[in-house]
Coordinates of C-alpha atoms (C1' of nucleotides) in Angstrom, one line a residue:
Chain A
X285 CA 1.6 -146.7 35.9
X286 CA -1.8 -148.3 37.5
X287 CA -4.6 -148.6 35.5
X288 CA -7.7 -146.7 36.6
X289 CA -9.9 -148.1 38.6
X290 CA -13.3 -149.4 37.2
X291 CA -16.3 -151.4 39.2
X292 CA -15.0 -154.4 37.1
X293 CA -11.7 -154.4 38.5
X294 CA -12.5 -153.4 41.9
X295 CA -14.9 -156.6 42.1
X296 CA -12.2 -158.6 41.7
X297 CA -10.1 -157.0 43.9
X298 CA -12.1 -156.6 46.9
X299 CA -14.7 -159.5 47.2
X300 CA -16.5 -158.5 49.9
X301 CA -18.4 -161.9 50.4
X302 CA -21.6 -162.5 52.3
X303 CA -19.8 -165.6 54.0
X304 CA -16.9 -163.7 54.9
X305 CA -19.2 -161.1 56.9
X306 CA -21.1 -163.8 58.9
X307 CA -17.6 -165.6 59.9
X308 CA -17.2 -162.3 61.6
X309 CA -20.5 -162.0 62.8
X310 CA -20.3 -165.3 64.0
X311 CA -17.0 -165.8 66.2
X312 CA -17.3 -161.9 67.7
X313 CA -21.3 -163.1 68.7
X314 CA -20.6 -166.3 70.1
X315 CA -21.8 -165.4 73.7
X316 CA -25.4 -165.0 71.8
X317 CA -25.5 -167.7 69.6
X318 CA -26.7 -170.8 70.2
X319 CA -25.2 -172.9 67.5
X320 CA -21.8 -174.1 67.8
X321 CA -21.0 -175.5 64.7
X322 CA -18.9 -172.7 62.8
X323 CA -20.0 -174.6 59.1
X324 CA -23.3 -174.5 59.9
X325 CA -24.4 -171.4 61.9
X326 CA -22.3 -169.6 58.8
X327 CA -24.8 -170.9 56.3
X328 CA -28.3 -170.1 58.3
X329 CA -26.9 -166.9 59.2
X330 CA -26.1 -166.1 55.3
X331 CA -29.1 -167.1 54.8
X332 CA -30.9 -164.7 57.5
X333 CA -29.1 -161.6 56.3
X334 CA -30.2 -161.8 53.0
X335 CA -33.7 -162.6 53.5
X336 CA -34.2 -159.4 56.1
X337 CA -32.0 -157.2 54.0
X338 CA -34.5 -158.6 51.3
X339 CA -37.6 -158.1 53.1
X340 CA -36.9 -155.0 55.1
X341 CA -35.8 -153.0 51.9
X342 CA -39.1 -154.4 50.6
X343 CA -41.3 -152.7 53.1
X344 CA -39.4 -151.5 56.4
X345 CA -37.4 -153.3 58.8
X346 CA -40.5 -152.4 61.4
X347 CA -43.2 -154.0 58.8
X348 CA -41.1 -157.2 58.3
X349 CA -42.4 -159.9 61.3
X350 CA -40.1 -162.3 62.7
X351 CA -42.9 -164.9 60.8
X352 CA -42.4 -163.4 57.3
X353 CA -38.4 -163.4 58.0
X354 CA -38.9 -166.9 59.0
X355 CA -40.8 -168.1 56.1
X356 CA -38.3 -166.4 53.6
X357 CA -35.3 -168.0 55.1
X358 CA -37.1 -171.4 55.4
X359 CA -35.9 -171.5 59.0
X360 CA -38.6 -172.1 62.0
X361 CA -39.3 -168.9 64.3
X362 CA -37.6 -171.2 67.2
X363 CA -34.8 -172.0 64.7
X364 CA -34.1 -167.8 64.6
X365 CA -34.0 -167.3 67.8
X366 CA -30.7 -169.4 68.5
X367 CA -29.2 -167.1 66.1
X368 CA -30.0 -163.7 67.6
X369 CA -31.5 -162.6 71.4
X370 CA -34.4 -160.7 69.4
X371 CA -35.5 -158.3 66.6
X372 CA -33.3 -155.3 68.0
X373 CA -30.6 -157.1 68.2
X374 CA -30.4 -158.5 64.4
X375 CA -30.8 -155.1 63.6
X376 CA -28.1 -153.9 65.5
X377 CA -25.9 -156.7 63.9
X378 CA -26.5 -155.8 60.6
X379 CA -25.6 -152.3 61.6
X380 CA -22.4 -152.8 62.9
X381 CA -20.9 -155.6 60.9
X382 CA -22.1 -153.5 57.6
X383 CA -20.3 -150.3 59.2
X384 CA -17.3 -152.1 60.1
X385 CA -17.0 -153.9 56.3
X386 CA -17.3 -150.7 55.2
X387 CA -15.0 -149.0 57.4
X388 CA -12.1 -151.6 56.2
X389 CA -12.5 -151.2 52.8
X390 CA -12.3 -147.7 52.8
X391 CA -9.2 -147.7 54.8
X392 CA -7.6 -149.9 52.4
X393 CA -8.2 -149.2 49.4
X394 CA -8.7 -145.0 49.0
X395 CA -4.9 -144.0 48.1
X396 CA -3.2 -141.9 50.8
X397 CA -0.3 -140.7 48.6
X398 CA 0.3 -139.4 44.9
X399 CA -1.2 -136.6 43.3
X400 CA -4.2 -134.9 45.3
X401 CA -6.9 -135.4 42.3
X402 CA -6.1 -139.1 42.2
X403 CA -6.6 -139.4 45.8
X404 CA -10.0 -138.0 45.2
X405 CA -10.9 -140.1 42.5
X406 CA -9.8 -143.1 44.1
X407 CA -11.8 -142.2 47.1
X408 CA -15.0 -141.2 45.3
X409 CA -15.1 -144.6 42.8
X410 CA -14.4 -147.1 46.1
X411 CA -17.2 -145.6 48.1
X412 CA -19.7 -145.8 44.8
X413 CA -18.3 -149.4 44.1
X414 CA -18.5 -150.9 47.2
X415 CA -22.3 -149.2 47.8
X416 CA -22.8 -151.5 44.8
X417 CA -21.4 -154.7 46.2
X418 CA -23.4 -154.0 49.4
X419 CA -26.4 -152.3 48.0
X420 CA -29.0 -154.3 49.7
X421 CA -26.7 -153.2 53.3
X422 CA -26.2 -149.3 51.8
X423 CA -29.6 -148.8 51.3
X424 CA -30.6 -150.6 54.5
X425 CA -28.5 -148.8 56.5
X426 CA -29.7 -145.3 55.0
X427 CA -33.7 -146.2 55.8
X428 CA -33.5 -147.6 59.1
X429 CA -31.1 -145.6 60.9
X430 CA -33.6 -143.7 62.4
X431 CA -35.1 -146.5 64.5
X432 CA -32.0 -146.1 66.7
X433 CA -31.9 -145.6 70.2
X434 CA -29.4 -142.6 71.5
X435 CA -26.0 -145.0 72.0
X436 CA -26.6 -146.6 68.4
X437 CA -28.1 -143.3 66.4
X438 CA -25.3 -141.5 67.4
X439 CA -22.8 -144.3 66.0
X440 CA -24.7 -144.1 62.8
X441 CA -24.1 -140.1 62.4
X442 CA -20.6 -140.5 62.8
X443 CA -20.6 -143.3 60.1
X444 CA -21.9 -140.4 57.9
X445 CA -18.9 -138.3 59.0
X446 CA -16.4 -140.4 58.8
X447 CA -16.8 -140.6 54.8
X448 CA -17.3 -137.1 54.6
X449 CA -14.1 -136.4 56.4
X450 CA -12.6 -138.7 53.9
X451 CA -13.5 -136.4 51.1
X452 CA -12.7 -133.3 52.8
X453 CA -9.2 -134.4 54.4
X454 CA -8.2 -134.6 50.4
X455 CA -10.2 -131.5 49.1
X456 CA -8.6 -129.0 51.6
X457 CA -5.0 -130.9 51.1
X458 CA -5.9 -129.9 47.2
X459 CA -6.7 -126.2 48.5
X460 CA -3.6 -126.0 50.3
X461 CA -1.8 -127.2 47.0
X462 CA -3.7 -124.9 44.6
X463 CA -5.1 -127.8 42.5
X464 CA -9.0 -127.2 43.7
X465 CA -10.5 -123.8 44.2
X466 CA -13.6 -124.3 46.7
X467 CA -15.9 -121.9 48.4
X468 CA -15.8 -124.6 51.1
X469 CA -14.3 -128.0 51.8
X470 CA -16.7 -129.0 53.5
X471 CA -19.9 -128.7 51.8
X472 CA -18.0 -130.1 48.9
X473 CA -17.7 -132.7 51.0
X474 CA -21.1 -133.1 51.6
X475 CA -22.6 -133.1 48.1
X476 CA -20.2 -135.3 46.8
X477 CA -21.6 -137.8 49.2
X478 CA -25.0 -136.5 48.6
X479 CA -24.2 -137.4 44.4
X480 CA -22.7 -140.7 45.6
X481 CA -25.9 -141.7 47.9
X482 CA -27.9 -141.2 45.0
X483 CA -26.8 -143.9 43.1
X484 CA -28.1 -146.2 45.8
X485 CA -30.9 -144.9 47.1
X486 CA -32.5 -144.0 43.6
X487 CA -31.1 -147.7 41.8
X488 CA -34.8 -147.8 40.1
X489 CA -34.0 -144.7 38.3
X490 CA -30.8 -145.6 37.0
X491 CA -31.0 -148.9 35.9
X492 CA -34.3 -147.6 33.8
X493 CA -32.2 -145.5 32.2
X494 CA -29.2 -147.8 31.4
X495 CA -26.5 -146.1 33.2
X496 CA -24.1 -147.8 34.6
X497 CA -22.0 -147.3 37.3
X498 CA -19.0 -146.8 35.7
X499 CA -20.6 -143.7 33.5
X500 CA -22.0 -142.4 36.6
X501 CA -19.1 -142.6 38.5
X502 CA -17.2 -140.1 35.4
X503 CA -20.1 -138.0 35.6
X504 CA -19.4 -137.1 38.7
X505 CA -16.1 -136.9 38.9
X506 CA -16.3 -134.3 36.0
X507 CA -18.4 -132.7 37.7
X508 CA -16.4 -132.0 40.9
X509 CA -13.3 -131.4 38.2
X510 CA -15.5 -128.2 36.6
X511 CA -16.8 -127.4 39.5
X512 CA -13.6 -127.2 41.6
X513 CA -11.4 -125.7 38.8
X514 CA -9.1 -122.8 40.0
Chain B
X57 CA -35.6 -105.6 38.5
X58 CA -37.0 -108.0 40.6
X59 CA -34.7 -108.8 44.3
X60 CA -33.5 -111.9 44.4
X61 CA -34.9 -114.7 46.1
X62 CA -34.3 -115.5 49.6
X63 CA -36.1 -117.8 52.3
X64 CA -37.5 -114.7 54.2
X65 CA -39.3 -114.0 50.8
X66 CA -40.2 -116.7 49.7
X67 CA -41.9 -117.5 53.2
X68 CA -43.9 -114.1 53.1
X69 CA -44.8 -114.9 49.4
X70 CA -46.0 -118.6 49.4
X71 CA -47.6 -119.1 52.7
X72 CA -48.3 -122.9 52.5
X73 CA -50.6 -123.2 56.0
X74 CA -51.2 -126.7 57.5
X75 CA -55.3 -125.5 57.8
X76 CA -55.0 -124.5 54.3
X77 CA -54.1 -128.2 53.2
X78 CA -56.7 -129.5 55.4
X79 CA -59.7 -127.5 54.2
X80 CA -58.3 -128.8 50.0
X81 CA -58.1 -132.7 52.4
X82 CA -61.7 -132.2 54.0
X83 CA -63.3 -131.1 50.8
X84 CA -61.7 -133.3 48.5
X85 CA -63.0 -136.6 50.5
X86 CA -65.9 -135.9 52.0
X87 CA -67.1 -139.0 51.3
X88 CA -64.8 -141.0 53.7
X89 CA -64.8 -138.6 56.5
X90 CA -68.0 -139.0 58.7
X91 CA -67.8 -135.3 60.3
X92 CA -69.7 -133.0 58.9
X93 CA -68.7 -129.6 60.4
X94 CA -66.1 -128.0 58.4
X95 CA -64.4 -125.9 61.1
X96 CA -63.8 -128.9 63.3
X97 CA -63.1 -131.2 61.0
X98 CA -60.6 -128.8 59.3
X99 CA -59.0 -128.1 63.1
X100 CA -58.7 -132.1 63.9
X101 CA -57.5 -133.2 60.9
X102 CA -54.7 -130.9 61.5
X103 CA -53.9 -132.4 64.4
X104 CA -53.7 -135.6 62.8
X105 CA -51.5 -135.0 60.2
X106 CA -48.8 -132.8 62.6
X107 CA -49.0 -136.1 64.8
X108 CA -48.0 -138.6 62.2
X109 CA -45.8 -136.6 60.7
X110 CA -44.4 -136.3 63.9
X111 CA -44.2 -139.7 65.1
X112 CA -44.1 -141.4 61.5
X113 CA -40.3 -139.1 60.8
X114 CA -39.3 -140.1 64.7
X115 CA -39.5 -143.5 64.0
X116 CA -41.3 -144.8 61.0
X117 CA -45.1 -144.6 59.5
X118 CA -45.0 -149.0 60.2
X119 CA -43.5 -148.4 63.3
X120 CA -46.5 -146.1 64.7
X121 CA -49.1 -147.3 65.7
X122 CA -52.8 -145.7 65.8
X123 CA -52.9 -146.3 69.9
X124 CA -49.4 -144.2 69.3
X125 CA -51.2 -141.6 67.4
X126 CA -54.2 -141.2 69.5
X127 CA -52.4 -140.5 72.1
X128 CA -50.3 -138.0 70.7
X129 CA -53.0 -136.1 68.6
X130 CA -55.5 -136.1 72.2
X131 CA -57.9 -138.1 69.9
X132 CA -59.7 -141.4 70.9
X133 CA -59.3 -144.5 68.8
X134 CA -63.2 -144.1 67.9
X135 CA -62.2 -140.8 67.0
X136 CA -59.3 -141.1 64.3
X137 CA -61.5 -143.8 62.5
X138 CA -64.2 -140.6 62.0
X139 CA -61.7 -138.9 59.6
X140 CA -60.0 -141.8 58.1
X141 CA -61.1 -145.5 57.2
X142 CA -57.5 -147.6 58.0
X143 CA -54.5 -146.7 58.2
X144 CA -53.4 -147.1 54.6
X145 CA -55.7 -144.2 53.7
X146 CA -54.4 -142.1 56.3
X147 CA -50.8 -142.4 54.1
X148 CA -52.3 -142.1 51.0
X149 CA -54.0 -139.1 51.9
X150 CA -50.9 -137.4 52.9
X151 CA -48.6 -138.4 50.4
X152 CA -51.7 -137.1 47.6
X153 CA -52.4 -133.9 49.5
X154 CA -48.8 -132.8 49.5
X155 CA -47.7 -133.7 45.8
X156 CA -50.5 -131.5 44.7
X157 CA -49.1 -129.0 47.1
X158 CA -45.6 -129.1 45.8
X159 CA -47.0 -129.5 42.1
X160 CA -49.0 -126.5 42.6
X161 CA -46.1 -124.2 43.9
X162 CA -43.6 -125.2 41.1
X163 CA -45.9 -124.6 38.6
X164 CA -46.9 -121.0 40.2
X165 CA -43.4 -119.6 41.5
X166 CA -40.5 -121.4 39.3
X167 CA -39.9 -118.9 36.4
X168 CA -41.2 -119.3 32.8
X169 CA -39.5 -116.8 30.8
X170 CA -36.3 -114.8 31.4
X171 CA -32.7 -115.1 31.2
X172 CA -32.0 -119.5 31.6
X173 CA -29.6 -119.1 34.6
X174 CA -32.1 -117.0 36.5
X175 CA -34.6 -119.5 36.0
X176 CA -32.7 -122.0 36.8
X177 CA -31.7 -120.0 40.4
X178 CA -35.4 -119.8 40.6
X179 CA -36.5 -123.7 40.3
X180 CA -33.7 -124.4 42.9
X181 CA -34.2 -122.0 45.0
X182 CA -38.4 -122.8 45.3
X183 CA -37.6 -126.4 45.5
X184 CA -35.1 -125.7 48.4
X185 CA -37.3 -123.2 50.2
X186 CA -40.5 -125.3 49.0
X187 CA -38.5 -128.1 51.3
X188 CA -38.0 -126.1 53.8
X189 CA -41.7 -125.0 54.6
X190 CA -42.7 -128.0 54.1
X191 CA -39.8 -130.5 55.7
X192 CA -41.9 -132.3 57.5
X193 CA -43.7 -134.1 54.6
X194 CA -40.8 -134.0 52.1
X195 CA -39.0 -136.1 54.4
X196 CA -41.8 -138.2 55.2
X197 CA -42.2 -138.9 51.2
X198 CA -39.1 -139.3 51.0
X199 CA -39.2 -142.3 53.5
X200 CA -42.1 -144.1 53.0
X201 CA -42.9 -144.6 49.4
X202 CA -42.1 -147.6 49.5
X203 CA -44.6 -149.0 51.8
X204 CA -46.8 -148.6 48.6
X205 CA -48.3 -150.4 46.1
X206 CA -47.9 -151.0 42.6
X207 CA -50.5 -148.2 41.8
X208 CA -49.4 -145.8 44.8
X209 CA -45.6 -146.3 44.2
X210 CA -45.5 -145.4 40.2
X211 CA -47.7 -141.7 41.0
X212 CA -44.8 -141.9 44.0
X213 CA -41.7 -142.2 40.9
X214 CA -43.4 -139.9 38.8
X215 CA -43.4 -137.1 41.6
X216 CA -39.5 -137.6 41.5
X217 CA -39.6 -137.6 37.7
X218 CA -41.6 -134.5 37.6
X219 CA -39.2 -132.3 39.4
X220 CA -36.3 -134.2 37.8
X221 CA -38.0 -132.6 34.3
X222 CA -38.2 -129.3 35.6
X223 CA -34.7 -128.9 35.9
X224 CA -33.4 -131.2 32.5
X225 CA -35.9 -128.6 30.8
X226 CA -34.2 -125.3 32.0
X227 CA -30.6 -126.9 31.3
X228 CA -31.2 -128.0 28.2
X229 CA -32.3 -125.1 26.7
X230 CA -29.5 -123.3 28.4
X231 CA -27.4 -125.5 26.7
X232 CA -29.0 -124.7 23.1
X233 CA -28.4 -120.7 23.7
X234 CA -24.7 -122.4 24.3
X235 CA -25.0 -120.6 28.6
X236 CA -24.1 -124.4 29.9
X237 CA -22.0 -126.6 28.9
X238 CA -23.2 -130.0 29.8
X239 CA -21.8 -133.6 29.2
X240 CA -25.5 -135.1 30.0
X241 CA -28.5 -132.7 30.3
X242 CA -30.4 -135.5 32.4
X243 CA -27.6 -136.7 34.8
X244 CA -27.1 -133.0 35.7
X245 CA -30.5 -132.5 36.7
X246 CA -30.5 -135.5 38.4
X247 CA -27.8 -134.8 40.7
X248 CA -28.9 -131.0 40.9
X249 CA -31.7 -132.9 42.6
X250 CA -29.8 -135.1 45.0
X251 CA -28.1 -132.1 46.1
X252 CA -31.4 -130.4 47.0
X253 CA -32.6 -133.4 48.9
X254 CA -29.7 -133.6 50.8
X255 CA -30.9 -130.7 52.9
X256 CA -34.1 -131.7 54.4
X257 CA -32.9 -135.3 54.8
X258 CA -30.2 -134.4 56.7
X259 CA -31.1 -131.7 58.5
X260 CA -29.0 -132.3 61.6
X261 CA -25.8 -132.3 60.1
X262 CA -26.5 -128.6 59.0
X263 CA -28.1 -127.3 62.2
X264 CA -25.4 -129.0 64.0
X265 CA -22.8 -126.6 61.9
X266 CA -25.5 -123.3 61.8
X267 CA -25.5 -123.5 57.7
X268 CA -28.3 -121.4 56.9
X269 CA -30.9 -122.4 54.0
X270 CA -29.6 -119.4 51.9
X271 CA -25.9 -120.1 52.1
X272 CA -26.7 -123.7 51.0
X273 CA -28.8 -122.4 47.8
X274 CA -26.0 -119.9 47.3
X275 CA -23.6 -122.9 47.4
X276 CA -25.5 -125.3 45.2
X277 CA -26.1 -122.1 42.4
X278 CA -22.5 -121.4 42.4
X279 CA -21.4 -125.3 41.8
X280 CA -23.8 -125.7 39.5
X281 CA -22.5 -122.2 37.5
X282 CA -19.0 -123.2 38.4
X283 CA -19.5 -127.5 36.8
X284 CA -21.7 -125.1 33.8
X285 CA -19.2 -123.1 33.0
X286 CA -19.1 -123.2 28.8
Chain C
dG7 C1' -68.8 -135.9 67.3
dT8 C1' -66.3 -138.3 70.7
dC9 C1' -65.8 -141.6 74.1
dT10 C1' -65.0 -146.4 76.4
dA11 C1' -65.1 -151.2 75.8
dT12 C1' -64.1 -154.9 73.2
dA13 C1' -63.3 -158.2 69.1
dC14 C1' -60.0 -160.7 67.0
dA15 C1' -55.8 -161.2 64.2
dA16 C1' -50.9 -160.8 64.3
dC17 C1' -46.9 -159.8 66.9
dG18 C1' -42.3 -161.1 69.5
dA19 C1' -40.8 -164.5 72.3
dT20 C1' -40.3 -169.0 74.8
dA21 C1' -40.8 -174.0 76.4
dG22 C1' -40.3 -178.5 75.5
dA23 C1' -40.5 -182.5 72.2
dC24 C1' -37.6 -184.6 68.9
Chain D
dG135 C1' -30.0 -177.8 66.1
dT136 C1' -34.5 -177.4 64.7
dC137 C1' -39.2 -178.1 65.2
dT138 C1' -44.2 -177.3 66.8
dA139 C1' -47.2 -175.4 70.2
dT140 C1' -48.4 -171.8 72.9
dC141 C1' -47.7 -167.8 76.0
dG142 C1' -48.9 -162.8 76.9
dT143 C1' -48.9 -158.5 74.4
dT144 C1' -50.0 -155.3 71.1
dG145 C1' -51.9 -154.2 66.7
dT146 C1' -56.1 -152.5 63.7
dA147 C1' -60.7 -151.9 63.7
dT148 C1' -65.6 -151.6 65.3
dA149 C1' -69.9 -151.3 68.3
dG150 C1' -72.6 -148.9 71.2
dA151 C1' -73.0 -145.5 75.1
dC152 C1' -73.2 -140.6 75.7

DNA sequence: GTCTATACAACGATAGAC
DNA sequence: GTCTATCGTTGTATAGAC
């Protein structure tokens, strides 16, 4: 019998590491990267991601100049440019790379067999954990979706579905098996990820009041229990 | 016996009109605004604020710029600076103007006395409709808090806090006359909220699948009462 | 009250030295 | 690979004509 899973464990197991996402970054942008030394193009662009996500969670990916980025990551405004074509396009990385991590994760770790509430459970505590390891990319990609063009906004809506789906694929199975009652699946659906994009977008509020992720995370799936009783 | 609350109602009851925020806006800082005619003042200001909202929600308050909004609102550059000194007073002005708004509305429509559950139904079904009516600016307050300052940002928390209260109050004197049963008073509320917000910050997803405002209250009451249940 | 014209700082982006 | 210097553009803000 597993043990449950916790944000603890789930650290351990996934290590999603910031160098690990620029190695991909790196070898599937090499047509628009100057540098060609793997060892160090990882290291600057580490060091790029985490001083945008920094400053544009600060005040706005819009507000943040390509000077301020550069005097955060210590690199010269020259320097940047070898590591991306322009402002859009970093953003664009960010995007994709983040929605991609995230994608993975997800597909490898939320059960697809045993009983239906596990499933659930296992689905809802890796999307809160990992939101946590990628907080500064959660929160990023929540507040500057909008500056999307068509092609990419579109990609970011079905981002928000594709979870969703996740949630509601295992609520109707649980209909179907008469372990849930639910007036609907999908808007279930919805405010479950609703609850769980809380925890990121309003971090402030939480860590004032010393929850941690772990209580939250039994909050709410109480909650859904009560709530979806039959 | 009163009929229960719907968006139809509510809209006939409350009436919250763009000129009526304006005239409050033009009165309140005379001072800083060089026109001296109330009715045009009150008429251009009106524009102004539709305009930012407008542009600010398309693609960011940073990201506008006042060429941007003079083109949009018909007004000349020389103009705008008539009703507003910068553009940091042009955001604090809507951010104040529509807290006192909202404040004013839940303090006037949510119910004081009567049976908890109905009050409760009442507090979420203002807020809701309250968002509604006034989507525009709850998502704009939502997104750019935190371009503030220290000063600006805390009355910014405190708006969230506020609302937050209103519902902890209801539910926890619900749970005294032993109507809800509740594992945290506080973390209910808090995701009662969540849910609430959900709606006018993703608006698309429900237009896109024709969920009307009062099927969404109707769902969140019912969850709520269902999670509730003693 | 509103306009046009303009000041000047800051922006994204690039060229060329090292 | 990374830097400094500099380009043209766009930003906020204001002065002065009407």
């Amino acid at each position: 019998m597993p043990k449950p899973l916790t944000y603890a464990r789930f650290r351990k197991r996934v290590m999603v590491s910031m160098e690990d996402i620029c190695r991909d970054i790196f070898r599937e942008n090499r047509k628009s990267i100057r540098i060609k030394k793997e060892a160090v193009a990882i290291r600057n662009l580490v060091t790029i991601f985490k001083a945008t996500l920094k400053l544009s969670n600060a005040k706005g990916f819009q507000a943040m100049s390509l000077r301020d980025l550069s005097r955060e990551s210590g690199l010269s405004m020259g320097a940047l440019y070898a590591y991306f074509s322009g402002k859009e396009e970093l953003l664009e990385v960010i995007h994709e790379q983040g929605r991609a991590v995230t994608f993975s994760v997800l597909e490898a770790y939320v059960a697809k067999t045993g009983p239906v509430f596990d499933r659930l459970e296992s689905a809802v505590r890796t999307h809160l954990y990992l939101s946590e390891v990628m907080r500064d990319w959660f929160f990023f990609a929540y507040m500057e979706t909008r500056y999307f063009r068509k092609t990419e906004h579109k990609r970011a809506m079905e981002g928000e579905l594709y979870t969703e789906k996740l949630f509601c694929d295992i609520l109707e199975q649980g209909q179907k098996e008469g372990v849930f009652y639910l007036e609907s699946a999908l808007l279930t659906a919805s405010v479950i990820k609703a609850m769980l994009q809380d925890w990121y977008l309003k971090r402030w509020k939480y860590r004032q009041r010393n929850i941690s992720i772990d209580t939250y995370a039994d909050f709410v799936l109480n909650m859904i229990r009560r709530a979806t009783w039959p």
